[in-house]
């Protein structure tokens, strides 16, 4: 790709029409753009779902939201703002084709438009990055973007939680869980992604893990429930031998505050999982091979269908660290889906993860 004319860049527009987890995974790219152009005014255009991350983001000076189709007047205002002044640099962070992002790219006024080759809509851009490979991690794609800009790049998710949300989150965690003490492990479980069947580990698997956790006196747990998830999460909790609290929908910032009060997050590939990683909370995830390869924050190492081990003898592939925080995952033998992971294998891995966390706490 030819070198970009990046002299005197004062106004930048970034575009990412994605969900919460998509935006959080792009935070290393946002940080790279800010580092490369510290004095520029940066506007991020996000989808309505991804815009929930707004209060947590470091980098953008303002965030404009593309609303759903039933709010046309607000979208007209977005178009007016997009057209009001010419940007020096417009970057489409979407790496696959979407009509919404292509339309906004076409409408935007910018001296230079940069994006990934998606096989369609290529004439909209002045410069194109090579099309992503099918197994190229999202952070590797953003690393190539940063390289094209001459920007430093660190593949670490980062957020800034407002103090009020930290306090609210701690208070919520304390209300759901008995007070912590020496040796107590505070655990939040989110069995979400109910709209994506293959990305959702079976509900009976989460019930089995929770039943086993309840037999361990050091474990305190509750379940997260996102918007519209209350009934299926309640159905899981109703299978347990004793009541377990459910935390209903929260803002992303408050949920981040809750997560920071925990010792471990358990879940599928969801926005909540990415939020936990960005908040610096140890995680234990159940993943399909595609999700692990392309979307899960780098640093995770698969423990694919698990040989025998004990908490004292853990294969190196089970645990990886990101910023000093351990993360664990179990990866299915299926590219498209996580659903084939056996509950017994997941529990064996979780026992090992709890052993590692316990030894780390004793070593502090």
CSV table of C-alpha atoms in Angstrom, one decimal:
chain,number,residue,atom,x,y,z
A,1,UNK,CA,0.0,0.0,0.0
A,2,UNK,CA,1.3,3.5,-0.8
A,3,UNK,CA,2.3,5.7,2.1
A,4,UNK,CA,-0.6,7.7,3.5
A,5,UNK,CA,-0.6,11.6,3.3
A,6,UNK,CA,-0.8,12.1,7.1
A,7,UNK,CA,0.6,15.6,7.4
A,8,UNK,CA,-1.4,18.1,9.4
A,9,UNK,CA,-4.1,15.6,10.6
A,10,UNK,CA,-6.5,17.5,12.9
A,11,UNK,CA,-9.9,15.8,12.4
A,12,UNK,CA,-10.3,12.1,12.4
A,13,UNK,CA,-13.5,10.0,12.0
A,14,UNK,CA,-13.4,6.3,13.0
A,15,UNK,CA,-16.3,4.0,12.1
A,16,UNK,CA,-17.2,0.7,13.8
A,17,UNK,CA,-20.7,-0.5,13.4
A,18,UNK,CA,-20.5,-3.4,15.9
A,19,UNK,CA,-21.6,-4.7,19.3
A,20,UNK,CA,-20.2,-4.1,22.7
A,21,UNK,CA,-17.5,-6.8,22.4
A,22,UNK,CA,-16.5,-5.5,18.9
A,23,UNK,CA,-15.9,-2.0,20.2
A,24,UNK,CA,-14.0,-3.3,23.3
A,25,UNK,CA,-11.7,-5.4,21.1
A,26,UNK,CA,-11.0,-2.4,19.0
A,27,UNK,CA,-9.7,-0.3,21.9
A,28,UNK,CA,-6.0,-1.1,21.0
A,29,UNK,CA,-6.7,0.5,17.6
A,30,UNK,CA,-8.3,3.5,19.2
A,31,UNK,CA,-5.3,3.9,21.5
A,32,UNK,CA,-2.9,3.6,18.5
A,33,UNK,CA,-4.7,6.3,16.6
A,34,UNK,CA,-4.7,8.6,19.6
A,35,UNK,CA,-1.0,8.0,20.2
A,36,UNK,CA,-0.2,8.7,16.5
A,37,UNK,CA,-2.3,11.9,16.4
A,38,UNK,CA,-2.3,13.2,20.0
A,39,UNK,CA,-3.6,16.6,19.1
A,40,UNK,CA,-6.4,15.5,16.7
A,41,UNK,CA,-10.1,15.7,17.4
A,42,UNK,CA,-11.3,12.1,17.1
A,43,UNK,CA,-14.9,11.2,16.4
A,44,UNK,CA,-16.1,7.6,16.7
A,45,UNK,CA,-19.3,6.5,14.9
A,46,UNK,CA,-20.6,3.3,16.5
A,47,UNK,CA,-23.7,1.2,16.3
A,48,UNK,CA,-26.3,1.6,19.0
A,49,UNK,CA,-25.2,-1.7,20.8
A,50,UNK,CA,-21.5,-0.8,20.6
A,51,UNK,CA,-22.2,2.7,21.7
A,52,UNK,CA,-22.8,1.3,25.2
A,53,UNK,CA,-19.1,1.2,25.7
A,54,UNK,CA,-18.8,5.0,25.2
A,55,UNK,CA,-18.3,6.0,28.8
A,56,UNK,CA,-15.4,3.5,29.1
A,57,UNK,CA,-13.5,4.5,26.0
A,58,UNK,CA,-10.1,6.3,26.1
A,59,UNK,CA,-9.3,8.1,22.9
A,60,UNK,CA,-12.4,9.4,21.1
A,61,UNK,CA,-13.3,13.0,21.9
A,62,UNK,CA,-17.0,12.4,20.9
A,63,UNK,CA,-19.1,9.4,19.9
A,64,UNK,CA,-22.0,9.5,17.4
A,65,UNK,CA,-24.4,6.6,17.2
A,66,UNK,CA,-26.1,5.0,14.3
A,67,UNK,CA,-29.5,4.2,15.6
A,68,UNK,CA,-31.8,1.4,14.5
A,69,UNK,CA,-34.2,1.9,11.5
A,70,UNK,CA,-37.1,3.0,13.7
A,71,UNK,CA,-35.3,6.2,14.7
A,72,UNK,CA,-34.8,7.8,11.3
A,73,UNK,CA,-34.6,11.4,12.6
A,74,UNK,CA,-31.7,10.7,14.8
A,75,UNK,CA,-29.9,9.0,11.9
A,76,UNK,CA,-30.5,12.1,9.8
A,77,UNK,CA,-28.9,14.2,12.4
A,78,UNK,CA,-25.9,11.8,12.4
A,79,UNK,CA,-25.6,12.3,8.6
A,80,UNK,CA,-25.7,16.0,9.0
A,81,UNK,CA,-22.9,16.0,11.5
A,82,UNK,CA,-20.9,13.6,9.3
A,83,UNK,CA,-21.3,16.0,6.3
A,84,UNK,CA,-20.8,19.2,8.3
A,85,UNK,CA,-17.0,19.3,8.1
A,86,UNK,CA,-14.4,17.5,6.1
A,87,UNK,CA,-12.2,15.1,8.1
A,88,UNK,CA,-8.5,14.8,7.4
A,89,UNK,CA,-8.7,11.1,7.9
A,90,UNK,CA,-11.6,8.6,7.9
A,91,UNK,CA,-10.9,5.0,9.0
A,92,UNK,CA,-13.4,2.2,8.7
A,93,UNK,CA,-12.6,-0.3,11.4
A,94,UNK,CA,-15.1,-2.8,10.1
A,95,UNK,CA,-13.2,-5.7,8.5
A,96,UNK,CA,-16.1,-7.3,6.7
A,97,UNK,CA,-18.7,-5.7,4.4
A,98,UNK,CA,-21.8,-4.1,5.7
A,99,UNK,CA,-24.2,-1.9,3.9
A,100,UNK,CA,-24.4,0.5,6.9
A,101,UNK,CA,-20.7,1.1,7.1
A,102,UNK,CA,-20.4,1.4,3.3
A,103,UNK,CA,-23.2,4.0,3.2
A,104,UNK,CA,-21.6,6.1,5.9
A,105,UNK,CA,-18.2,5.8,4.2
A,106,UNK,CA,-19.8,7.1,1.0
A,107,UNK,CA,-21.5,10.0,2.9
A,108,UNK,CA,-18.5,11.0,4.8
A,109,UNK,CA,-16.3,14.0,3.7
A,110,UNK,CA,-12.6,13.2,4.2
A,111,UNK,CA,-9.3,14.0,2.6
A,112,UNK,CA,-8.2,10.4,3.0
A,113,UNK,CA,-10.4,7.3,3.5
A,114,UNK,CA,-8.8,4.2,4.8
A,115,UNK,CA,-10.3,0.7,5.2
A,116,UNK,CA,-9.8,-3.0,4.8
A,117,UNK,CA,-10.4,-4.7,1.4
A,118,UNK,CA,-13.8,-6.4,1.9
A,119,UNK,CA,-14.2,-7.5,-1.7
A,120,UNK,CA,-17.1,-5.0,-2.1
A,121,UNK,CA,-17.2,-1.2,-1.9
A,122,UNK,CA,-13.5,-0.8,-2.5
A,123,UNK,CA,-14.0,2.3,-4.7
A,124,UNK,CA,-15.2,4.2,-1.5
A,125,UNK,CA,-11.6,4.3,-0.1
A,126,UNK,CA,-8.4,6.1,-1.1
A,127,UNK,CA,-6.3,3.5,0.6
A,128,UNK,CA,-7.0,-0.2,1.2
A,129,UNK,CA,-5.4,-2.6,3.7
A,130,UNK,CA,-5.1,-6.2,2.4
A,131,UNK,CA,-8.2,-8.3,3.0
A,132,UNK,CA,-8.1,-10.2,6.3
A,133,UNK,CA,-7.3,-13.9,6.2
A,134,UNK,CA,-10.1,-16.3,7.5
A,135,UNK,CA,-8.0,-17.1,10.6
A,136,UNK,CA,-6.4,-13.7,11.1
A,137,UNK,CA,-7.1,-12.5,14.6
A,138,UNK,CA,-8.9,-9.2,14.9
A,139,UNK,CA,-6.0,-7.7,16.9
A,140,UNK,CA,-3.6,-8.7,14.2
A,141,UNK,CA,-5.8,-6.8,11.7
A,142,UNK,CA,-5.7,-3.8,13.9
A,143,UNK,CA,-2.0,-4.1,14.2
A,144,UNK,CA,-1.7,-3.9,10.4
A,145,UNK,CA,-3.8,-0.8,10.5
A,146,UNK,CA,-1.6,0.8,13.1
A,147,UNK,CA,1.5,-0.1,11.0
A,148,UNK,CA,0.0,1.6,8.0
A,149,UNK,CA,-0.5,4.8,10.1
A,150,UNK,CA,3.0,4.6,11.6
A,151,UNK,CA,1.4,4.2,15.0
A,152,UNK,CA,2.6,2.2,18.1
A,153,UNK,CA,0.4,-0.8,18.8
A,154,UNK,CA,-0.1,-2.8,21.9
A,155,UNK,CA,-2.7,-5.7,21.6
A,156,UNK,CA,-4.2,-5.0,25.1
A,157,UNK,CA,-7.8,-4.1,25.7
A,158,UNK,CA,-8.1,-1.1,27.8
A,159,UNK,CA,-11.0,0.9,29.4
A,160,UNK,CA,-11.4,3.6,32.0
A,161,UNK,CA,-14.2,3.0,34.5
A,162,UNK,CA,-15.8,6.2,35.9
A,163,UNK,CA,-15.4,6.3,39.7
A,164,UNK,CA,-19.1,6.5,40.3
A,165,UNK,CA,-19.6,3.2,38.3
A,166,UNK,CA,-16.7,1.5,40.2
A,167,UNK,CA,-18.5,2.4,43.5
A,168,UNK,CA,-21.9,1.3,42.2
A,169,UNK,CA,-20.4,-1.9,40.9
A,170,UNK,CA,-18.7,-2.8,44.2
A,171,UNK,CA,-21.9,-2.1,46.1
A,172,UNK,CA,-23.9,-4.3,43.7
A,173,UNK,CA,-21.3,-7.1,44.1
A,174,UNK,CA,-21.4,-6.8,47.9
A,175,UNK,CA,-25.2,-7.0,47.9
A,176,UNK,CA,-25.2,-10.2,45.7
A,177,UNK,CA,-22.3,-12.0,47.4
A,178,UNK,CA,-21.5,-12.6,51.1
A,179,UNK,CA,-18.6,-10.4,52.2
A,180,UNK,CA,-15.3,-11.7,50.9
A,181,UNK,CA,-12.5,-12.8,53.2
A,182,UNK,CA,-9.3,-14.7,53.1
A,183,UNK,CA,-9.6,-17.6,50.6
A,184,UNK,CA,-13.1,-16.5,49.4
A,185,UNK,CA,-13.5,-16.6,45.6
A,186,UNK,CA,-16.1,-14.2,44.2
A,187,UNK,CA,-17.4,-15.5,40.8
A,188,UNK,CA,-19.8,-14.0,38.2
A,189,UNK,CA,-21.3,-16.3,35.5
A,190,UNK,CA,-22.9,-15.1,32.3
A,191,UNK,CA,-24.4,-17.8,30.1
A,192,UNK,CA,-25.4,-15.3,27.5
A,193,UNK,CA,-25.3,-15.0,23.7
A,194,UNK,CA,-28.8,-16.5,23.7
A,195,UNK,CA,-29.4,-15.2,20.1
A,196,UNK,CA,-26.3,-17.0,18.8
A,197,UNK,CA,-26.8,-20.7,19.3
A,198,UNK,CA,-23.4,-21.9,18.3
A,199,UNK,CA,-21.6,-19.3,20.4
A,200,UNK,CA,-23.6,-20.4,23.5
A,201,UNK,CA,-22.5,-23.3,25.6
A,202,UNK,CA,-25.5,-25.4,26.6
A,203,UNK,CA,-27.5,-24.1,29.6
A,204,UNK,CA,-27.3,-27.5,31.3
A,205,UNK,CA,-23.5,-27.1,31.2
A,206,UNK,CA,-23.6,-23.9,33.1
A,207,UNK,CA,-26.0,-25.4,35.6
A,208,UNK,CA,-23.6,-28.3,36.1
A,209,UNK,CA,-20.6,-26.0,36.7
A,210,UNK,CA,-22.7,-23.9,39.2
A,211,UNK,CA,-23.8,-27.0,41.1
A,212,UNK,CA,-20.1,-28.1,41.4
A,213,UNK,CA,-19.1,-24.6,42.5
A,214,UNK,CA,-21.7,-24.6,45.2
A,215,UNK,CA,-20.1,-27.6,46.8
A,216,UNK,CA,-16.9,-25.6,47.4
A,217,UNK,CA,-17.2,-23.5,50.6
A,218,UNK,CA,-14.8,-20.9,49.3
A,219,UNK,CA,-16.9,-20.0,46.3
A,220,UNK,CA,-19.5,-17.2,46.2
A,221,UNK,CA,-21.4,-16.9,42.9
A,222,UNK,CA,-24.1,-15.1,41.0
A,223,UNK,CA,-25.4,-14.9,37.5
A,224,UNK,CA,-25.3,-12.0,35.1
A,225,UNK,CA,-28.4,-11.5,32.9
A,226,UNK,CA,-28.4,-9.1,29.9
A,227,UNK,CA,-31.4,-7.4,28.3
A,228,UNK,CA,-34.0,-10.1,27.4
A,229,UNK,CA,-32.0,-12.8,29.1
A,230,UNK,CA,-33.9,-12.9,32.4
A,231,UNK,CA,-36.1,-15.9,31.7
A,232,UNK,CA,-33.3,-18.3,30.3
A,233,UNK,CA,-31.0,-17.3,33.1
A,234,UNK,CA,-33.7,-17.9,35.7
A,235,UNK,CA,-34.3,-21.3,34.2
A,236,UNK,CA,-30.6,-22.2,34.8
A,237,UNK,CA,-30.7,-21.0,38.4
A,238,UNK,CA,-33.9,-22.9,39.1
A,239,UNK,CA,-32.0,-26.1,38.4
A,240,UNK,CA,-29.6,-25.5,41.3
A,241,UNK,CA,-29.9,-27.0,44.7
A,242,UNK,CA,-30.1,-23.7,46.4
A,243,UNK,CA,-30.9,-20.1,45.4
A,244,UNK,CA,-28.2,-18.1,43.6
A,245,UNK,CA,-28.6,-14.3,43.0
A,246,UNK,CA,-29.1,-12.9,39.5
A,247,UNK,CA,-27.9,-9.5,38.5
A,248,UNK,CA,-30.2,-7.9,35.9
A,249,UNK,CA,-29.2,-5.7,33.0
A,250,UNK,CA,-26.7,-2.9,33.8
A,251,UNK,CA,-24.9,-0.2,31.9
A,252,UNK,CA,-21.6,-1.4,30.5
A,253,UNK,CA,-19.8,1.0,32.9
A,254,UNK,CA,-21.6,-0.4,36.0
A,255,UNK,CA,-21.1,-3.9,34.8
A,256,UNK,CA,-17.4,-3.2,34.5
A,257,UNK,CA,-17.5,-1.9,38.1
A,258,UNK,CA,-19.1,-5.2,39.2
A,259,UNK,CA,-16.6,-7.3,37.3
A,260,UNK,CA,-13.7,-5.5,39.0
A,261,UNK,CA,-15.0,-6.6,42.4
A,262,UNK,CA,-14.8,-10.3,41.3
A,263,UNK,CA,-12.1,-12.9,41.4
A,264,UNK,CA,-13.3,-14.8,38.3
A,265,UNK,CA,-15.7,-14.4,35.4
A,266,UNK,CA,-17.2,-17.5,33.7
A,267,UNK,CA,-18.9,-17.3,30.3
A,268,UNK,CA,-19.2,-17.7,26.6
A,269,UNK,CA,-17.8,-15.3,23.9
A,270,UNK,CA,-19.9,-12.3,24.8
A,271,UNK,CA,-19.5,-8.5,25.3
A,272,UNK,CA,-19.4,-9.2,29.0
A,273,UNK,CA,-16.4,-11.5,28.5
A,274,UNK,CA,-14.5,-8.8,26.6
A,275,UNK,CA,-15.5,-6.3,29.3
A,276,UNK,CA,-14.1,-8.6,31.9
A,277,UNK,CA,-10.8,-8.9,30.0
A,278,UNK,CA,-10.6,-5.1,29.5
A,279,UNK,CA,-11.4,-4.6,33.3
A,280,UNK,CA,-8.4,-6.9,34.2
A,281,UNK,CA,-10.5,-9.7,35.7
A,282,UNK,CA,-9.5,-13.4,35.4
A,283,UNK,CA,-11.8,-15.2,33.0
A,284,UNK,CA,-12.8,-18.8,32.2
A,285,UNK,CA,-14.4,-19.1,28.8
A,286,UNK,CA,-16.1,-21.9,26.8
A,287,UNK,CA,-15.2,-21.3,23.1
A,288,UNK,CA,-15.6,-22.6,19.6
A,289,UNK,CA,-12.4,-22.8,17.6
A,290,UNK,CA,-13.3,-19.9,15.3
A,291,UNK,CA,-14.1,-17.6,18.2
A,292,UNK,CA,-10.9,-18.6,19.9
A,293,UNK,CA,-8.9,-18.0,16.7
A,294,UNK,CA,-10.3,-14.7,15.5
A,295,UNK,CA,-12.2,-12.9,18.3
A,296,UNK,CA,-10.9,-13.9,21.8
A,297,UNK,CA,-8.4,-11.4,23.1
A,298,UNK,CA,-4.9,-12.7,22.4
A,299,UNK,CA,-3.1,-14.3,25.2
A,300,UNK,CA,-5.7,-17.1,25.6
A,301,UNK,CA,-4.4,-20.6,25.0
A,302,UNK,CA,-6.7,-23.5,24.2
A,303,UNK,CA,-7.0,-26.5,26.4
A,304,UNK,CA,-8.8,-28.5,23.7
A,305,UNK,CA,-10.8,-31.4,25.2
A,306,UNK,CA,-8.4,-31.8,28.0
A,307,UNK,CA,-6.1,-34.6,29.0
A,308,UNK,CA,-6.2,-35.7,32.6
A,309,UNK,CA,-4.6,-33.4,35.1
A,310,UNK,CA,-4.9,-32.2,38.6
A,311,UNK,CA,-4.7,-28.6,39.9
A,312,UNK,CA,-1.1,-29.2,40.9
A,313,UNK,CA,-0.2,-30.4,37.3
A,314,UNK,CA,-1.7,-28.1,34.8
A,315,UNK,CA,-0.6,-28.1,31.1
A,316,UNK,CA,1.0,-24.9,30.0
A,317,UNK,CA,-1.7,-24.4,27.3
A,318,UNK,CA,-4.5,-24.0,29.8
A,319,UNK,CA,-3.5,-20.6,31.2
A,320,UNK,CA,-2.1,-17.4,29.7
A,321,UNK,CA,-1.5,-14.0,31.2
A,322,UNK,CA,-2.5,-10.6,29.8
A,323,UNK,CA,-1.1,-7.7,31.8
A,324,UNK,CA,-0.4,-10.0,34.7
A,325,UNK,CA,-4.0,-11.4,34.8
A,326,UNK,CA,-4.5,-15.1,34.2
A,327,UNK,CA,-7.1,-16.2,31.7
A,328,UNK,CA,-8.4,-19.7,31.0
A,329,UNK,CA,-10.4,-21.3,28.2
A,330,UNK,CA,-11.6,-24.6,27.0
A,331,UNK,CA,-11.9,-24.8,23.2
A,332,UNK,CA,-14.2,-27.3,21.4
A,333,UNK,CA,-13.1,-29.6,18.6
A,334,UNK,CA,-15.5,-27.7,16.3
A,335,UNK,CA,-14.6,-24.6,14.2
A,336,UNK,CA,-18.1,-23.1,14.3
A,337,UNK,CA,-19.5,-24.0,17.7
A,338,UNK,CA,-18.6,-24.4,21.4
A,339,UNK,CA,-21.5,-26.7,22.2
A,340,UNK,CA,-19.5,-29.9,21.9
A,341,UNK,CA,-17.4,-29.2,25.0
A,342,UNK,CA,-18.4,-31.8,27.6
A,343,UNK,CA,-19.5,-30.5,31.0
A,344,UNK,CA,-17.2,-32.9,32.8
A,345,UNK,CA,-14.2,-31.7,30.9
A,346,UNK,CA,-15.1,-28.1,31.5
A,347,UNK,CA,-15.4,-28.8,35.3
A,348,UNK,CA,-12.0,-30.5,35.3
A,349,UNK,CA,-10.5,-27.4,33.6
A,350,UNK,CA,-12.3,-25.0,36.0
A,351,UNK,CA,-11.0,-27.0,39.0
A,352,UNK,CA,-7.5,-26.4,37.6
A,353,UNK,CA,-8.2,-22.7,37.1
A,354,UNK,CA,-9.4,-22.4,40.7
A,355,UNK,CA,-6.2,-24.1,41.9
A,356,UNK,CA,-4.0,-21.7,39.9
A,357,UNK,CA,-5.9,-18.7,41.2
A,358,UNK,CA,-5.7,-19.9,44.8
A,359,UNK,CA,-1.9,-20.5,44.6
A,360,UNK,CA,-1.5,-17.0,43.0
A,361,UNK,CA,-3.4,-15.4,45.9
A,362,UNK,CA,-1.3,-17.2,48.5
A,363,UNK,CA,1.9,-16.1,46.7
A,364,UNK,CA,1.0,-12.4,46.9
